[in-house]
Coordinates of C-alpha atoms and ligand atoms in Angstrom, one line a residue:
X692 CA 40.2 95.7 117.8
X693 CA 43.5 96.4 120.4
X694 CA 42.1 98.9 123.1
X695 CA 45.4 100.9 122.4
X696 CA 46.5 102.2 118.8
X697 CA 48.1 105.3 119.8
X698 CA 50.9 105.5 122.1
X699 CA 52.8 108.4 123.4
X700 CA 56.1 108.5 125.5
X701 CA 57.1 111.5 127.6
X702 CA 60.3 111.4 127.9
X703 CA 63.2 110.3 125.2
X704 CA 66.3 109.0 127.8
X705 CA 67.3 106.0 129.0
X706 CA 64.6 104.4 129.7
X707 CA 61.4 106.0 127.0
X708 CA 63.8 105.6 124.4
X709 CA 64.5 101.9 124.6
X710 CA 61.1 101.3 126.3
X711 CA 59.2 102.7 123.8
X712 CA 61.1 101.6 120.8
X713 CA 60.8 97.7 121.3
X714 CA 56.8 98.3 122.1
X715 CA 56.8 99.6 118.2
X716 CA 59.4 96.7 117.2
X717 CA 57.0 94.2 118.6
X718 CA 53.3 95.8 118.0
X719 CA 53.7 97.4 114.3
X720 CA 50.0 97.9 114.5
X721 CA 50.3 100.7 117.3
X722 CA 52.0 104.4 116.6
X723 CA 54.1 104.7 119.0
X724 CA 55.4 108.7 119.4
X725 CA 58.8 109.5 121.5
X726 CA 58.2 113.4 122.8
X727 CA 61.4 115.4 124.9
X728 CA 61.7 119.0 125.4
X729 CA 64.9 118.7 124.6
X730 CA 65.6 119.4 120.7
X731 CA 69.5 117.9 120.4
X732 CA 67.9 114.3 122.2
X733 CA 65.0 114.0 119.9
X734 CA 67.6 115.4 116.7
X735 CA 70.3 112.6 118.1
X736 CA 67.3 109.7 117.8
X737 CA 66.1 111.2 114.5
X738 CA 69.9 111.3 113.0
X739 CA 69.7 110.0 109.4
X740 CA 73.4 108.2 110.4
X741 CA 71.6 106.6 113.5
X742 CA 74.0 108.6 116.0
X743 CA 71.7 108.0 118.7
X744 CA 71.8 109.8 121.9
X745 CA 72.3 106.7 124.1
X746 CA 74.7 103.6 124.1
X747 CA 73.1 100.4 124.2
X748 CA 74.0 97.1 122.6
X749 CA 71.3 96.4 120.2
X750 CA 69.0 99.3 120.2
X751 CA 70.4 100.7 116.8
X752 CA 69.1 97.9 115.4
X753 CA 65.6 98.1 116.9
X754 CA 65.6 102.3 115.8
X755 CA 66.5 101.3 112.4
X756 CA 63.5 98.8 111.8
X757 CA 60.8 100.8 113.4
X758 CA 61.7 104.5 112.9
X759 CA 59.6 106.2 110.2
X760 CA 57.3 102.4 110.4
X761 CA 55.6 102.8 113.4
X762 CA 58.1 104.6 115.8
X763 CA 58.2 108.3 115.9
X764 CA 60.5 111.1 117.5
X765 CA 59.4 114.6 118.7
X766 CA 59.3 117.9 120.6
X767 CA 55.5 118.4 119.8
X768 CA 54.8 117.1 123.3
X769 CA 51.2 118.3 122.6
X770 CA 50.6 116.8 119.2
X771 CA 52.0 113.5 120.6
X772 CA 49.4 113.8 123.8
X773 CA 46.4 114.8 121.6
X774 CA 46.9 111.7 119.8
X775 CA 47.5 109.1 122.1
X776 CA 44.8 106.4 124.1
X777 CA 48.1 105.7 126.2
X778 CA 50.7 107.5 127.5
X779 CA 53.7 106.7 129.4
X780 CA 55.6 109.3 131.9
X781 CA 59.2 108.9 131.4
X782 CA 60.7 111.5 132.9
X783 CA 64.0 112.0 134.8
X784 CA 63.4 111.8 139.0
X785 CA 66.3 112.7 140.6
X786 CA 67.2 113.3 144.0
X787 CA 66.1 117.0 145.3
X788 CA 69.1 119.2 145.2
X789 CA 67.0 122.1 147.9
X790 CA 64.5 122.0 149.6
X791 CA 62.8 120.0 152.1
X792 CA 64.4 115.9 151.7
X793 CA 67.5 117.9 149.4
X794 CA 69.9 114.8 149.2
X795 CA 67.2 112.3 149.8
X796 CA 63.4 112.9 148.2
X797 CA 62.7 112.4 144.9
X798 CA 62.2 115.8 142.8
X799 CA 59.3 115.4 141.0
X800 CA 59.0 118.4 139.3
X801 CA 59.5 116.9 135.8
X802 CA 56.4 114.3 136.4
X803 CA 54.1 117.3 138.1
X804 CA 55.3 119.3 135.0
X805 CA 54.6 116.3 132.5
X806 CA 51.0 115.6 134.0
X807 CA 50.1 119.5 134.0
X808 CA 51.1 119.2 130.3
X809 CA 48.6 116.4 129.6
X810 CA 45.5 117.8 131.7
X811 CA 46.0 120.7 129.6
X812 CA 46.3 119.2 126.6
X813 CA 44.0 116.4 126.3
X814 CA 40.9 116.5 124.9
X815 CA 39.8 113.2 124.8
X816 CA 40.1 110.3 127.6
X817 CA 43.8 108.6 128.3
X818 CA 45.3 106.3 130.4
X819 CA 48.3 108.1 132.3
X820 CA 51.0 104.9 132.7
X821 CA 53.8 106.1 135.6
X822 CA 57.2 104.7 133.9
X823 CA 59.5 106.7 136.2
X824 CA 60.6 105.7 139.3
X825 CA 58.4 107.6 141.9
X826 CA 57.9 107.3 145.6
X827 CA 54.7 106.1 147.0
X828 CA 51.6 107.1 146.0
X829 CA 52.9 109.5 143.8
X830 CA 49.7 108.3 141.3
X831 CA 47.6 109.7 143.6
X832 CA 48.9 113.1 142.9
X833 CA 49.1 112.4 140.0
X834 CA 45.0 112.0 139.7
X835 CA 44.6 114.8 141.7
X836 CA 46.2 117.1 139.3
X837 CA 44.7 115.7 135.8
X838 CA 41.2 115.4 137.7
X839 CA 41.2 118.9 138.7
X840 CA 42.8 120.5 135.2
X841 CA 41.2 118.3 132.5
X842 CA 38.5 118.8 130.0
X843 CA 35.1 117.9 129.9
X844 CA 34.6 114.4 128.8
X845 CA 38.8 113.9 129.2
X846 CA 38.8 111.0 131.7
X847 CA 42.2 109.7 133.1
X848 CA 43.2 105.9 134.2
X849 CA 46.5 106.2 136.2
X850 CA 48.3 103.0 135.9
X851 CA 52.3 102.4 137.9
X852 CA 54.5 100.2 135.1
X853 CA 58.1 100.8 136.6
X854 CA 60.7 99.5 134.5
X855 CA 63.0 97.2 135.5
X856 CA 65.4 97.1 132.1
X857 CA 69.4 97.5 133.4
X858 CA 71.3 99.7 131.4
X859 CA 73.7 97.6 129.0
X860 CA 71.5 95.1 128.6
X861 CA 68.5 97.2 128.4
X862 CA 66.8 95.4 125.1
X863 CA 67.5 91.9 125.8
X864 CA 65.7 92.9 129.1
X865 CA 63.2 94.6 127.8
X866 CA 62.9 91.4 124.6
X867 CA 62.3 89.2 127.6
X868 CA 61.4 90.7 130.9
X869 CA 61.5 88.9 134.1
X870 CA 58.5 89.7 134.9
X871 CA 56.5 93.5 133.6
X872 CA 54.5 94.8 136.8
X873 CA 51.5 96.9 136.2
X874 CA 49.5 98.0 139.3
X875 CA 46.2 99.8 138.9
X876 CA 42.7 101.0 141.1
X877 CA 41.0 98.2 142.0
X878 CA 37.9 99.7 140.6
X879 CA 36.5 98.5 137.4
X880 CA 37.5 101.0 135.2
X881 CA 41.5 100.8 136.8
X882 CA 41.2 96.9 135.9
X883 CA 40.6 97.7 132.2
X884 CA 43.2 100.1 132.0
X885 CA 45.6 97.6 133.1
X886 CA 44.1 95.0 130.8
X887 CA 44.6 97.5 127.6
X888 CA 48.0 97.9 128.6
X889 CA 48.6 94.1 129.6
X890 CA 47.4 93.6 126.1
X891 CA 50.4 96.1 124.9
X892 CA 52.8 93.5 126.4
X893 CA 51.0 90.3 125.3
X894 CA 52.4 91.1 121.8
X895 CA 55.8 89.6 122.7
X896 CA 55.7 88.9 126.7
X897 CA 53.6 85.2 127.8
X898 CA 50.9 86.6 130.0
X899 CA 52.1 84.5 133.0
X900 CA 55.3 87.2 133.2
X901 CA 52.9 89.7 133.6
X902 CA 51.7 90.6 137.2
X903 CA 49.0 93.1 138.0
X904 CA 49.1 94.3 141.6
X905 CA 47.8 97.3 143.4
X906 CA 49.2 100.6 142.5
X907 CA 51.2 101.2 145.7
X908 CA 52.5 97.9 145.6
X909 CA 53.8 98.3 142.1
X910 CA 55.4 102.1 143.1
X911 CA 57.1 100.6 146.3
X912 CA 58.3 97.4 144.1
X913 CA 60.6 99.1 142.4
X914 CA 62.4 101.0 144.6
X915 CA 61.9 97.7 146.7
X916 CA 63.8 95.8 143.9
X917 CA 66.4 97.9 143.2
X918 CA 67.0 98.7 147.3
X919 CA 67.8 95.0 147.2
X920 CA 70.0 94.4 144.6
X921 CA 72.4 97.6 145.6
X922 CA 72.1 95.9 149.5
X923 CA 73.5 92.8 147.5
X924 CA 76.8 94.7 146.6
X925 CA 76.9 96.7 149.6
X926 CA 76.7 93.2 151.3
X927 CA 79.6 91.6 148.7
X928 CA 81.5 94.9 149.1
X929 CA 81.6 94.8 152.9
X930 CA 82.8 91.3 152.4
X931 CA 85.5 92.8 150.3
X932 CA 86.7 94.5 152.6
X933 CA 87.0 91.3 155.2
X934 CA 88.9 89.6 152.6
X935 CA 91.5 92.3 151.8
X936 CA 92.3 92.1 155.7
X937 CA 92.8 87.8 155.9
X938 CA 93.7 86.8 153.0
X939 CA 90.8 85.5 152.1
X940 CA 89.6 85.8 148.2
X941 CA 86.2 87.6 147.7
X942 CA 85.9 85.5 144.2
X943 CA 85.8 82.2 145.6
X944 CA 83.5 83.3 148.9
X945 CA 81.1 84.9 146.3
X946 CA 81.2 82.1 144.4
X947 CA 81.1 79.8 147.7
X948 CA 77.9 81.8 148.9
X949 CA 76.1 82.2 145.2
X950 CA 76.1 78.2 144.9
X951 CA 73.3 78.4 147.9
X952 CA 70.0 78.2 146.1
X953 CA 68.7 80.2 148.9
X954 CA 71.3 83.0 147.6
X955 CA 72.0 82.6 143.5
X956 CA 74.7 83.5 141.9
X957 CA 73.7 87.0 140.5
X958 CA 74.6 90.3 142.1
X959 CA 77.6 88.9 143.7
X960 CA 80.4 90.3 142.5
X961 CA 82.7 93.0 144.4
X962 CA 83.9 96.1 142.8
X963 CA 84.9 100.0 143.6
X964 CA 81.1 100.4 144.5
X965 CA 77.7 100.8 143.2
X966 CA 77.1 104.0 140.5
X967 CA 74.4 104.6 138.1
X968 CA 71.0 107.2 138.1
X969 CA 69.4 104.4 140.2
X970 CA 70.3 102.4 142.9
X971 CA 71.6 105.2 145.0
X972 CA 68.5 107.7 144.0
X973 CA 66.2 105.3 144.8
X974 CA 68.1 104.4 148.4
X975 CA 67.5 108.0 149.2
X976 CA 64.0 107.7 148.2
X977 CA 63.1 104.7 150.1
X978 CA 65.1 106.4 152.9
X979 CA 63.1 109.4 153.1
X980 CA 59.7 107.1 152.8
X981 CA 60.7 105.5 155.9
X982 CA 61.5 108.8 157.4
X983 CA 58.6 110.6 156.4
X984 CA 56.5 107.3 158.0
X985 CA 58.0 107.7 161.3
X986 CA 60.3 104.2 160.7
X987 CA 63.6 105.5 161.9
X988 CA 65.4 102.3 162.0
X989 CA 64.2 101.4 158.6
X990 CA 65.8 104.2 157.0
X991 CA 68.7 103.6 159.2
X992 CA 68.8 100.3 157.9
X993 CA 68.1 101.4 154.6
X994 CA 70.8 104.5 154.5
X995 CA 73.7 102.2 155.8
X996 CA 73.6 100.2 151.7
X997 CA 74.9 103.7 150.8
X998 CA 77.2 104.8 153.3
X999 CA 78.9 100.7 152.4
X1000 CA 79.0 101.9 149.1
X1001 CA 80.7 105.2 150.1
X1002 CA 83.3 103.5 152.3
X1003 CA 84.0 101.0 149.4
X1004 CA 84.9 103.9 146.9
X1005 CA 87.2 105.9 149.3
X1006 CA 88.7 102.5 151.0
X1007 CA 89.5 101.6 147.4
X1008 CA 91.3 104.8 146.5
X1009 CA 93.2 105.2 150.1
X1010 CA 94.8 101.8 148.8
X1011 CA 96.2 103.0 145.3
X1012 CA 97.9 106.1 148.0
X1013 CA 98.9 103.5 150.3
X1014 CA 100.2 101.2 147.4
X1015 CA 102.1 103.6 146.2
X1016 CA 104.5 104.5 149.0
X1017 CA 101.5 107.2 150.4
X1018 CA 101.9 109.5 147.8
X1019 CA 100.8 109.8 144.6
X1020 CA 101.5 113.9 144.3
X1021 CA 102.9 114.1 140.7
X1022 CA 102.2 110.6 139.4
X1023 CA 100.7 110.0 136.6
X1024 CA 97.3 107.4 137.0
X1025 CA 95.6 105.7 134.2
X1026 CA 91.7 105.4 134.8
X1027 CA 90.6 102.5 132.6
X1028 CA 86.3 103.0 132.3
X1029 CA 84.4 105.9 132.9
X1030 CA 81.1 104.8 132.4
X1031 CA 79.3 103.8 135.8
X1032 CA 79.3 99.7 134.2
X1033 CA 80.3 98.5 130.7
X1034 CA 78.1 98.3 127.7
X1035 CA 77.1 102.0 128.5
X1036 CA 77.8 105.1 128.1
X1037 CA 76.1 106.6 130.9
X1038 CA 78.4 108.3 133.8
X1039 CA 75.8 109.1 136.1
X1040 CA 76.9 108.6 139.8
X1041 CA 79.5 106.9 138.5
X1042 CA 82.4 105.2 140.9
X1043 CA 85.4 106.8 138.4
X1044 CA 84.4 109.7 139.1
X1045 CA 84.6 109.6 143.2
X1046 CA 88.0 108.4 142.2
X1047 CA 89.1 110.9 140.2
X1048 CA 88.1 113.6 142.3
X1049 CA 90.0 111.8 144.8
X1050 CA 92.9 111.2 143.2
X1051 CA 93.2 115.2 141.8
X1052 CA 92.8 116.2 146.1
X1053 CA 96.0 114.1 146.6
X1054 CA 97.8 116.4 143.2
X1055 CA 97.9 113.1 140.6
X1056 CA 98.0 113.8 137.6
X1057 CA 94.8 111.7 135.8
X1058 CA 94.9 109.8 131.6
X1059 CA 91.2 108.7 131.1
X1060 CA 90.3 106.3 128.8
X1061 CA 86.4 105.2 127.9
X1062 CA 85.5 103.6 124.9
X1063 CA 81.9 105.0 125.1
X1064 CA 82.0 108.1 127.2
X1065 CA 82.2 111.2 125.2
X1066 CA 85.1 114.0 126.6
X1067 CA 82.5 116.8 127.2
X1068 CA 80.5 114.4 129.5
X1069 CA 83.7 114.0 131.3
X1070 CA 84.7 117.3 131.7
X1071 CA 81.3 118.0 133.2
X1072 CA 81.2 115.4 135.8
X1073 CA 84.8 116.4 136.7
X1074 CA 83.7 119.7 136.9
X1075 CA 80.9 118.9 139.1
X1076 CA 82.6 116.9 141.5
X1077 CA 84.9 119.6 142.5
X1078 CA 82.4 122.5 142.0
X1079 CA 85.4 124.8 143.8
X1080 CA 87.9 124.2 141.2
X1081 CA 87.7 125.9 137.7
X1082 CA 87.5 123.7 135.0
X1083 CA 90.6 124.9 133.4
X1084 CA 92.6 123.7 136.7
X1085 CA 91.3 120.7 136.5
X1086 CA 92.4 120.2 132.8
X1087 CA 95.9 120.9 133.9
X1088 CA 96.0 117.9 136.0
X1089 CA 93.8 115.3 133.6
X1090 CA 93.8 114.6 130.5
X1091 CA 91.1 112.3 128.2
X1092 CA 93.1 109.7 126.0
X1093 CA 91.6 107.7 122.9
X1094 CA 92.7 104.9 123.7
X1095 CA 94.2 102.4 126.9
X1096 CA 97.6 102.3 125.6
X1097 CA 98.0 105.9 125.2
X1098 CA 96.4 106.5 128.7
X1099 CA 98.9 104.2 130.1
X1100 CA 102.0 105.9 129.0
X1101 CA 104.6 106.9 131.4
X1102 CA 102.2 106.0 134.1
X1103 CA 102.7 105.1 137.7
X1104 CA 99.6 103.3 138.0
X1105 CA 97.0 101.7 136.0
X1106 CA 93.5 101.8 137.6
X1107 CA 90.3 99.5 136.0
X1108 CA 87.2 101.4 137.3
X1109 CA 84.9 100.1 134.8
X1110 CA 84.4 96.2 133.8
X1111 CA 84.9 96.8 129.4
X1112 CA 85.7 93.2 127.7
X1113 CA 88.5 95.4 125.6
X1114 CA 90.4 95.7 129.0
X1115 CA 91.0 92.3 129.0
X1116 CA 92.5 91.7 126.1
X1117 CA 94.7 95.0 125.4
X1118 CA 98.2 94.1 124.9
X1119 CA 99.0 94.4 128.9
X1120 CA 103.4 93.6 127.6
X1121 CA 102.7 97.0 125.6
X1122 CA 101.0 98.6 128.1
X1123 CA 104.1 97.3 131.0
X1124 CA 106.7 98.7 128.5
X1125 CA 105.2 102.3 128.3
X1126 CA 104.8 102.9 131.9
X1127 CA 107.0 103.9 134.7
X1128 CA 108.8 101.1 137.3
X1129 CA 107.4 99.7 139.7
X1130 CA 104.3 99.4 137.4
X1131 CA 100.7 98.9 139.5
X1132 CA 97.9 97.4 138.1
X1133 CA 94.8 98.1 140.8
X1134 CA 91.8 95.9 139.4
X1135 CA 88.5 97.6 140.9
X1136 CA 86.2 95.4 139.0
X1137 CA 87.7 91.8 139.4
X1138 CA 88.5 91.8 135.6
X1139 CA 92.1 90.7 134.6
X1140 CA 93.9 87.6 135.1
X1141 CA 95.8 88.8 137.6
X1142 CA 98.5 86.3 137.9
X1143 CA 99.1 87.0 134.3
X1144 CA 99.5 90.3 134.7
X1145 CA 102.2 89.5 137.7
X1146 CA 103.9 87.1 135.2
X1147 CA 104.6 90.2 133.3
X1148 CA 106.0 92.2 135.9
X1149 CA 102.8 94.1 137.6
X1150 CA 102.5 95.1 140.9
X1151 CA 98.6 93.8 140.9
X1152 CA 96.3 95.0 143.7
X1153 CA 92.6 93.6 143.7
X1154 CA 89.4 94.4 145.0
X1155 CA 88.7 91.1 147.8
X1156 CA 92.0 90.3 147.4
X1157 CA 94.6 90.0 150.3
X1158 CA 97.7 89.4 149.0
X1159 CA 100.7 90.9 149.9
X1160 CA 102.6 92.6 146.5
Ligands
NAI2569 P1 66.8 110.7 131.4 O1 67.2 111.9 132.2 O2 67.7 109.9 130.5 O3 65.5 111.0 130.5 C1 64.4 111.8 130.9 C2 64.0 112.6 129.7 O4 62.8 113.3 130.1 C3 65.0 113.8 129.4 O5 65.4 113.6 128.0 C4 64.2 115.1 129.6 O6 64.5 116.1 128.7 C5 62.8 114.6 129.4 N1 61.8 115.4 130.1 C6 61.7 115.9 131.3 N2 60.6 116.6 131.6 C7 59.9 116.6 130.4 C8 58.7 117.1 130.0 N3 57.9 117.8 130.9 N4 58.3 116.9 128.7 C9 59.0 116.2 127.9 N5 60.2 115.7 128.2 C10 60.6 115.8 129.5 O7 66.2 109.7 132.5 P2 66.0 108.1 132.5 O8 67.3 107.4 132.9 O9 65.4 107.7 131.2 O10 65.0 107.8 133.6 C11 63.6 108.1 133.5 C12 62.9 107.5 134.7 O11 63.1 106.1 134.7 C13 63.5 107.9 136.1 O12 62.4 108.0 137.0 C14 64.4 106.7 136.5 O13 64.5 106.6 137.8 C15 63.6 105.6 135.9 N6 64.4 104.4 135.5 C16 65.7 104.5 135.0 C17 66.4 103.4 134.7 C18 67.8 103.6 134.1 O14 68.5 102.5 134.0 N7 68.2 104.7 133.6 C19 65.9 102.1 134.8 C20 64.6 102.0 135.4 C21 63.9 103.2 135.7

C-alpha cells in the first residue's frame, strides 16, 4: 500500500496551486487538499467557470480533470491538516519589510504561523515537507516548534522539497522536472520520510531525476539555483550595456557565448532586467546568509547581481529620455507588457513597473497594455511604487488600455517591457499611423524585427543594440 494517501497543501498561490494539482493529476489514488486563508483565492480555484486565480498555460486543464476527483480546495486549514500523512508548506516568504535584515531576510512569519497551525492541530503523526523557499536551516526551526507544541503520539518528519517550476511554464516543468530535490535527517526515520515522498513523485517522475540530499543542502540549493540563473542575466545585462556603447550586438555575442558547451544557450538573453517574487528575494536572502556568517565579500559578491539589475532598469529608461530629445514631460508612452515575463500574469517586482514610476517622475503621460494583468493589480503596484503620490494623481497621468493598438494612439513612444508572442505580430503599419512623428519603438526585451519596424518608419532603440537612429 503507498505510504501516503492523504496530502495536504498550505498554501493556494503560485506555486501549491500548480504543485499540488499535477501531484493529484498524476496519483488519482491520493487526496490531495489545497488549504489558504484567503477565501476569494480558494473561491477563484473552486469557480464553477474555472476563473482561476492564477495565469498559467495549461493548468486549467489539469484543475478541470482532477477537481472534485481527487483535488480539493479549502479554507478549513485544520480539516485539511487532520487528514493528511503529508503535508507541504507553501506559503509566501518575502523579503522583511522591518525589522532586523528589513530589505534583505526572509520574513518567515507565514511558515512560523503555518507550522504553529499544524502542531496544534495534528493529532496523529505527519511528515512536514518545506515547499517554500527558506533560508538555511529554517527546518530546524521548524522541528523545534512542532516538537515542542504537538500532541502525544503526533510525531513530525521535516523534509526540504523546494520547487524549481518557472512561472509560465510552471506545468510542463512540473510534467517533467529537471531534477525534484528532496533533502532529509540522515537518521532512519528522515530516510523513510523522503522515501514516502520520493514514492509521491515516482508516479510520473523516473527515479534517477530524483535526488535526495541532506536537508541544508537542499534549503541552500535553491536559493543556490536561482542566485545563479539571475547572476546569468545580470552577467548578459552588463554585457548589454558594453554593446550599446561599440556597436557591438548583444544577440549575436549571446548567441556567440551560448554555443560554448561549457556556457549553454539558456539564460542568455538581455532585457530591461530581472523581476518576479524570486530571483531578487532570494538574492537578498542569500545576501543576508552570507552576512549573518561573517562572509562579507560573498554577500558583496552576491548583492552586486542586484544592484546590475537595478542599473539595467534605470540605464534603460534614461535612454527612452535621452532618445527623445531629454524630455518626455507631456508625451504620451505606450508600455507594451506588464507582467514581470510573458505567459503570466504575475506583476511581482516586475521591470514595467520601475519604468513606470520612472517615466511618471519625468511628467509622461503612461497607456498600458497587458493581455493578462488585471487593471486593479496595476493600480496597486503603481500605487506602491510611488507610495507619496495619491492614487488619484497617478490616474491623471496613466491610463490602462485593452488593447496595444489603443495604447499606442497618439503616442510619442512605444516601449515593449514584457516579451508577449501577440507583440510580434500586431499590425505595427496600424500602430505607426496612430502615433505621433517621429514615432520610437524602444524594444526592452529583444522581441521585434527591428529592421522591419525601421522599414516602416520607426525610430527603433534596442536593448544590446548600438546603433545610431
Ligand atoms: P503566493 O503569495 O502566491 O501564495 C502563498 C499563499 O499562502 C497565499 O495565498 C497566502 O494566502 C497563503 N498563506 C499564507 N500563510 C498561510 C497560512 N498560515 N495558512 C494558509 N494559507 C496561508 O506565493 P507563491 O508564489 O506561491 O510562493 C510560495 C513559496 O514558494 C515562496 O516561498 C516562494 O519563494 C516559493 N517559490 C515561488 C516560485 C514562483 O515562481 N512563484 C517558484 C519556486 C518557489
Amino acid at each position: 500500500m503507498p505510504r501516503v494517501q492523504q496530502i495536504c497543501c498550505i498554501g493556494a498561490g503560485y506555486v501549491g496551486g500548480p504543485t499540488c494539482a499535477v501531484i493529484a493529476l498524476k496519483c488519482p489514488h491520493i487526496r490531495v487538499t489545497i488549504v489558504d486563508l484567503n477565501q476569494a483565492r480558494i473561491d477563484a480555484w473552486n469557480s464553477p467557470d474555472f476563473n482561476l486565480p492564477i495565469y498559467e498555460p495549461g493548468l486549467e486543464d489539469v484543475v478541470r480533470q482532477a477537481r472534485g476527483r481527487n483535488l480539493f480546495f479549502s479554507t478549513d486549514v485544520d480539516k485539511g491538516i487532520r487528514d493528511a500523512d503529508l503535508i507541504f508548506v507553501s506559503v509566501n516568504t518575502p523579503t522583511k519589510k522591518s525589522g532586523v535584515g528589513a530589505g534583505f531576510a526572509a520574513d518567515l512569519n507565514y511558515v512560523e504561523l503555518a507550522t504553529r497551525r499544524i502542531a496544534a492541530t495534528a493529532t496523529s503523526s505527519k511528515i512536514v515537507v518545506e515547499k517554500s523557499t527558506v533560508p538555511c536551516r529554517t527546518a530546524e526551526s521548524m522541528r523545534t516548534i512542532l516538537d515542542a507544541n504537538s500532541k502525544p503520539n503526533a510525531r513530525f518528519d521535516i523534509l526540504s522539497n523546494p520547487e524549481f517550476l518557472a512561472e509560465g511554464t510552471a506545468i510542463d516543468d512540473l510534467f517533467a522536472p529537471d531534477r525534484v530535490l528532496i533533502g532529509s535527517l540522515q537518521t532512519q526515520e528522515g530516510k523513510e520520510a523522503c522515501a514516502a515522498l520520493s514514492e509521491v513523485y515516482q508516479n510520473w517522475v523516473p527515479k534517477e531525476r530524483i535526488l535526495t540530499v541532506g536537508l541544508w543542502s537542499s534549503e541552500l540549493s535553491k536559493l543556490a539555483a536561482n542566485a545563479m540563473l539571475a547572476q546569468r542575466i545580470s552577467s548578459v545585462n552588463a554585457l548589454s550595456a558594453i554593446c550599446e556603447a561599440t556597436g557591438a550586438n548583444i544577440a549575436e555575442v549571446a548567441h556567440s557565448i551560448g554555443q560554448d558547451s561549457r556556457i549553454g544557450p539558456k539564460f542568455l538573453r538581455a532585457s530591461v532586467g530581472f523581476g518576479g517574487s524570486c530571483f531578487q528575494k532570494d538574492i537578498l536572502n542569500l545576501v543576508y546568509l552570507s552576512e549573518s556568517l561573517n562572509l562579507k565579500e560573498v554577500a558583496e559578491y552576491w548583492k552586486q547581481v542586484v544592484t546590475m539589475n537595478e542599473y539595467q532598469k534605470r540605464r534603460f529608461s534614461k535612454r527612452v529620455v535621452d532618445t527623445l530629445f531629454n524630455t518626455i514631460t507631456g508625451k504620451r508612452i505606450a508600455v507594451l507588457g506588464f507582467a514581470f515575463k510573458a505567459d503570466t500574469g504575475d506583476t511581482r517586482e516586475s521591470a514595467a513597473i520601475t519604468l513606470i514610476r520612472d517615466f511618471q517622475q519625468e511628467r509622461a503621460l503612461v497607456n498600458i497594455y497587458d493581455p493578462q494583468v488585471e487593471s486593479n493589480q496595476i493600480w496597486a503596484d503603481l500605487n506602491e511604487a510611488s507610495p507619496d503620490v495619491p492614487l488619484e494623481t497617478i490616474q491623471r497621468q496613466v491610463s490602462v488600455c485593452s488593447s496595444a493598438l489603443e495604447a499606442c494612439k497618439n503616442a510619442e513612444a512605444v516601449i515593449i517591457a514584457t516579451e508577449w508572442a501577440e507583440f510580434k505580430t500586431i499590425d505595427w503599419q496600424a500602430v505607426y499611423a496612430g502615433m505621433n512623428k517621429p514615432a520610437f519603438v524602444f524594444d526592452g526585451r529583444l522581441l521585434v524585427d527591428a529592421d522591419k519596424l525601421r522599414s516602416i518608419g520607426f525610430k527603433v532603440t534596442v536593448i544590446g543594440r548600438g546603433e545610431r537612429l
